[in-house]
Tab-separated table of C-alpha atoms in Angstrom:
chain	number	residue	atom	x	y	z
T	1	UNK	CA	-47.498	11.114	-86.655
T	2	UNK	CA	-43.483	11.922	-86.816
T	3	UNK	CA	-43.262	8.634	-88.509
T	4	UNK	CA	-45.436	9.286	-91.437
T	5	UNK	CA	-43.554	12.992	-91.705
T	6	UNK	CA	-40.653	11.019	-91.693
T	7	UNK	CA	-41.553	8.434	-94.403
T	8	UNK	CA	-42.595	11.056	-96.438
T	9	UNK	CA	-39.581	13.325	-96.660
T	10	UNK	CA	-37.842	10.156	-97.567
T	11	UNK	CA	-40.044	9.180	-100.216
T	12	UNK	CA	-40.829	12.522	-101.905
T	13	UNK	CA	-36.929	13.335	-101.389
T	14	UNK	CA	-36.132	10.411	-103.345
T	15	UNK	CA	-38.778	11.207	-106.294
T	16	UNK	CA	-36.607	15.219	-106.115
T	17	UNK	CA	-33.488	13.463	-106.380
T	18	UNK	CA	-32.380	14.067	-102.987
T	19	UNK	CA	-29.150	13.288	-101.980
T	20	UNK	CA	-28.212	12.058	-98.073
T	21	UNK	CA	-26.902	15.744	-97.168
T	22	UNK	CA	-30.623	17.260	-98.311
T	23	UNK	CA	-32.438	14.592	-96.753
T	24	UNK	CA	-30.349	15.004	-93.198
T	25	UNK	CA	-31.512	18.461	-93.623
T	26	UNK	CA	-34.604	18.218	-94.036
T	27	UNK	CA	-35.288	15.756	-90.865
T	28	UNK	CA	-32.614	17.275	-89.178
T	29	UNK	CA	-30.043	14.384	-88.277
T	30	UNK	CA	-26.652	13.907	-89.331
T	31	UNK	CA	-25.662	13.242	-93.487
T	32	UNK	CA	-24.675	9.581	-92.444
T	33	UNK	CA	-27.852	8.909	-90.847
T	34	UNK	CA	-29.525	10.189	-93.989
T	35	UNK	CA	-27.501	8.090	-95.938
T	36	UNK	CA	-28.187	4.789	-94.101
T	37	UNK	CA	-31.781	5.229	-94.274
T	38	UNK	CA	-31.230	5.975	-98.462
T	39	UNK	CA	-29.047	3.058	-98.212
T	40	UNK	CA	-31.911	0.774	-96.450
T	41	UNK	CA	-34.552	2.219	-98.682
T	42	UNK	CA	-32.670	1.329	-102.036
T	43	UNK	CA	-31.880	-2.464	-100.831
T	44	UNK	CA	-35.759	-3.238	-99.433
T	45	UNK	CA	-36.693	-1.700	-102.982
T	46	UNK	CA	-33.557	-2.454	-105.792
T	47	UNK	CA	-35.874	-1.800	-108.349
T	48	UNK	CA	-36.047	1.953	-107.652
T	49	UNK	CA	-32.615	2.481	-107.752
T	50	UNK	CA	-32.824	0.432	-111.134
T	51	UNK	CA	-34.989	2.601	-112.483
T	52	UNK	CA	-33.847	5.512	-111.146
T	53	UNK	CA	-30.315	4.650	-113.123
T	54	UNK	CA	-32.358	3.585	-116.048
T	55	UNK	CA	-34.325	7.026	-116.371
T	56	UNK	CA	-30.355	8.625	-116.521
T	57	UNK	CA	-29.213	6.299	-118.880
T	58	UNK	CA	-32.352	6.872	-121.564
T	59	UNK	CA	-32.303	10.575	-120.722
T	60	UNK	CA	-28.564	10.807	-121.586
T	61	UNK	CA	-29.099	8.668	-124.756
T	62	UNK	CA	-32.544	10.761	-126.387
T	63	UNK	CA	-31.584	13.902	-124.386
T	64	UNK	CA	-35.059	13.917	-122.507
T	65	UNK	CA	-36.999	11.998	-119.774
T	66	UNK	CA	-41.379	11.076	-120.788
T	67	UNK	CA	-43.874	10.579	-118.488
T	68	UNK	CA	-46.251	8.221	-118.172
T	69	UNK	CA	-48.617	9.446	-121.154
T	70	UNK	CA	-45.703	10.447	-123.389
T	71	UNK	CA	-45.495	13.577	-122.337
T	72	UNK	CA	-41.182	14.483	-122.840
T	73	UNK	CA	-38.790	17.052	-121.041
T	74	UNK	CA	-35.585	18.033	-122.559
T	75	UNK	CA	-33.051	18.466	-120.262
T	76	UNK	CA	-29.737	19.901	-122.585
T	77	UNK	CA	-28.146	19.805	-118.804
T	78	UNK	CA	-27.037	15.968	-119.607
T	79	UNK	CA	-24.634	16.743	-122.445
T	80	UNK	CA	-22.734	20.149	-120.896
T	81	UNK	CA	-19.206	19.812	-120.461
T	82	UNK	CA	-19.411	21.266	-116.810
T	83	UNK	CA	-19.639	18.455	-114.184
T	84	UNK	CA	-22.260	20.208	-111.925
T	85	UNK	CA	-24.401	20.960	-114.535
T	86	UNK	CA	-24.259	17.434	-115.948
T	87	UNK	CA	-24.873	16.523	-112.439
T	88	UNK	CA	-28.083	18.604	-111.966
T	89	UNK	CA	-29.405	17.408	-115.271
T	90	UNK	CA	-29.009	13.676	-113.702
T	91	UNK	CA	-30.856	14.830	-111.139
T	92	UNK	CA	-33.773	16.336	-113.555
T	93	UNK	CA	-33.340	13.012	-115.308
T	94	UNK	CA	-34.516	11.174	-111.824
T	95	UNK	CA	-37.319	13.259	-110.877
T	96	UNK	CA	-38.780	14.102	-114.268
T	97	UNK	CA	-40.735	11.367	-115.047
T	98	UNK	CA	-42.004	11.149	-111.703
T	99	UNK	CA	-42.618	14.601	-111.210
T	100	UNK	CA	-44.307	15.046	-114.397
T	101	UNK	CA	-46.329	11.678	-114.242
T	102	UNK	CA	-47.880	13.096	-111.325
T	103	UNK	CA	-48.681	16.278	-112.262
T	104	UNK	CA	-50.169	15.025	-115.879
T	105	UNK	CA	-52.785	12.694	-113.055
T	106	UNK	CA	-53.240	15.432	-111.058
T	107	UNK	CA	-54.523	17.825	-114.589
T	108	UNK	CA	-56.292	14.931	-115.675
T	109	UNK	CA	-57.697	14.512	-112.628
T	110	UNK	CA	-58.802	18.226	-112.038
T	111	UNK	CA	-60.623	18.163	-115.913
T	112	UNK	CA	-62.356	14.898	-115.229
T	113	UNK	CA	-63.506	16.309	-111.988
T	114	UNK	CA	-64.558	19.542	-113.293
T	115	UNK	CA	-66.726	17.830	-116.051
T	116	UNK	CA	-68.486	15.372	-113.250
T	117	UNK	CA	-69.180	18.341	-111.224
T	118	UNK	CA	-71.200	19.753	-114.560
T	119	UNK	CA	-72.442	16.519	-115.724
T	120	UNK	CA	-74.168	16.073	-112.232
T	121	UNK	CA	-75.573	19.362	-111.754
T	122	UNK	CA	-73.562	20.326	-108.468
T	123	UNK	CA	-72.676	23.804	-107.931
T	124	UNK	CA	-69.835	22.911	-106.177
T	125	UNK	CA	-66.431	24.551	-107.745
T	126	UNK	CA	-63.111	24.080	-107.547
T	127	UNK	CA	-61.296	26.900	-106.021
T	128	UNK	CA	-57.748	26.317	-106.290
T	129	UNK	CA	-54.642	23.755	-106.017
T	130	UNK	CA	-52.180	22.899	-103.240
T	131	UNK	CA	-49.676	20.830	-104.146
T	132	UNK	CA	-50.504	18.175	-104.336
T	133	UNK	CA	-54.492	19.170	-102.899
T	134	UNK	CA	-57.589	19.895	-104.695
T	135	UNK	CA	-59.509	22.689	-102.634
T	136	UNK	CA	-63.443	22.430	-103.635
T	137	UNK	CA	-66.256	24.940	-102.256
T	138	UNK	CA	-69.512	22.736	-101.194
T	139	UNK	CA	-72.374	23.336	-100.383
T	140	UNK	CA	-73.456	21.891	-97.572
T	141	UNK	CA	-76.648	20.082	-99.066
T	142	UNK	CA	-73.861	19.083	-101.710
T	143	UNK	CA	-71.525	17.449	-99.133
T	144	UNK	CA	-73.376	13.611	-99.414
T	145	UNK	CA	-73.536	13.772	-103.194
T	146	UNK	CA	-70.306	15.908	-104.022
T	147	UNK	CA	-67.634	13.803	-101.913
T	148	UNK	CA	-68.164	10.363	-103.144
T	149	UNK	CA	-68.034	11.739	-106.877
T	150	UNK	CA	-64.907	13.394	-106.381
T	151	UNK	CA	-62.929	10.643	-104.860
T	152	UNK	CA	-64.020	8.188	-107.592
T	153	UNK	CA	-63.395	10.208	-110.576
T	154	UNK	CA	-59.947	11.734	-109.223
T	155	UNK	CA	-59.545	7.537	-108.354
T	156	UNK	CA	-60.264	6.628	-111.588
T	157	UNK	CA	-58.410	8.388	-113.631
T	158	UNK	CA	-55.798	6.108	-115.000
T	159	UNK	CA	-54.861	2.788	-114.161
T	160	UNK	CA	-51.469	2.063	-112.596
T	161	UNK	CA	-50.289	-1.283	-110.776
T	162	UNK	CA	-50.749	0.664	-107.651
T	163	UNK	CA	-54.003	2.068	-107.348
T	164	UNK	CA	-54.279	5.759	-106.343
T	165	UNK	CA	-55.702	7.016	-103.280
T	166	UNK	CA	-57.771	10.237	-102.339
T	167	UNK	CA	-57.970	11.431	-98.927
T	168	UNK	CA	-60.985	13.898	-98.272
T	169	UNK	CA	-61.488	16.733	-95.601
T	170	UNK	CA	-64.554	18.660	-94.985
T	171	UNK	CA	-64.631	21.791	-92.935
T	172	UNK	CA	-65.516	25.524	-93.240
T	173	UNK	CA	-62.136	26.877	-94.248
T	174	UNK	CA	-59.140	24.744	-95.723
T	175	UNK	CA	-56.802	24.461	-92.380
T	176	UNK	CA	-59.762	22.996	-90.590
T	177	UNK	CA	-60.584	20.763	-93.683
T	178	UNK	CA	-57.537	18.886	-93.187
């Protein structure tokens, strides 16, 4: 519903570095609104601000953020003499790691999923990405034997504190799979 839109703006604005003007924006209500919901958000959870000032601090020291696997971005931005550009390469700083944690899982994700498809004989195929969406053509004698396997390989693979969650559609075209 509006609520979950709503939580998720937040939450994905915060992983882009959003500031309370983008995030008013976005959900359409005033900057200060924006910022007293940025301002709840950060004391319920102090340790992403923390870490959020951490990943600047590092990034300004080596002159790049890493993701989760190791994976490193420079971003020059951090050491440029003009303000706005040092201030966009704080923001890069914020959302790299993030950003580029997620998209090494979702990579991962589409290899290991790719290979299980093989390994198991299916002929269902992977047609394309979304975002943050795998789209898959099945087969409809596939469907009982395809779904579980994707979910627990694109599940399982890697192992953070907070487990990671699939959500699967079936339907005969992608909007009515949702």
């Amino acid at each position: 519903g509006p609520q979950r839109r709503f939580a998720k703006v937040v939450n994905y604005g915060l992983a882009y570095g959003m500031e309370a003007y983008g995030l008013g924006q976005r959900l359409d209500i005033p900057t200060e609104e924006a910022r007293g919901i940025l301002d709840s958000y950060f004391a319920g959870f102090p340790m992403v601000k923390e870490f959020m000032q951490r990943t600047v601090v590092e990034a300004k020291q080596r002159g790049y953020t890493t993701t989760i696997f190791g994976r490193r971005r420079l971003i020059t931005e951090l050491a440029s003499d003009n303000f706005r550009i040092r201030q966009m390469g704080e923001r890069m700083a914020q959302n790299a790691p993030v950003q580029g944690s997620a998209a090494d899982i979702f990579k991962l994700a589409m290899i290991d999923v790719d290979r299980a498809l093989d390994a198991a004989g299916l002929r269902t195929r992977m047609l394309l990405t979304v975002h943050d969406e795998l789209v898959f053509e099945v087969p409809l004698d596939e469907h009982a034997a395809a779904e579980p396997l994707i979910r627990s390989t694109m599940e399982s693979v890697t192992e953070l504190r907070v487990p990671l969650a699939v959500d699967v559609g079936f339907g005969p075209n992608w909007a009515e799979a949702k």
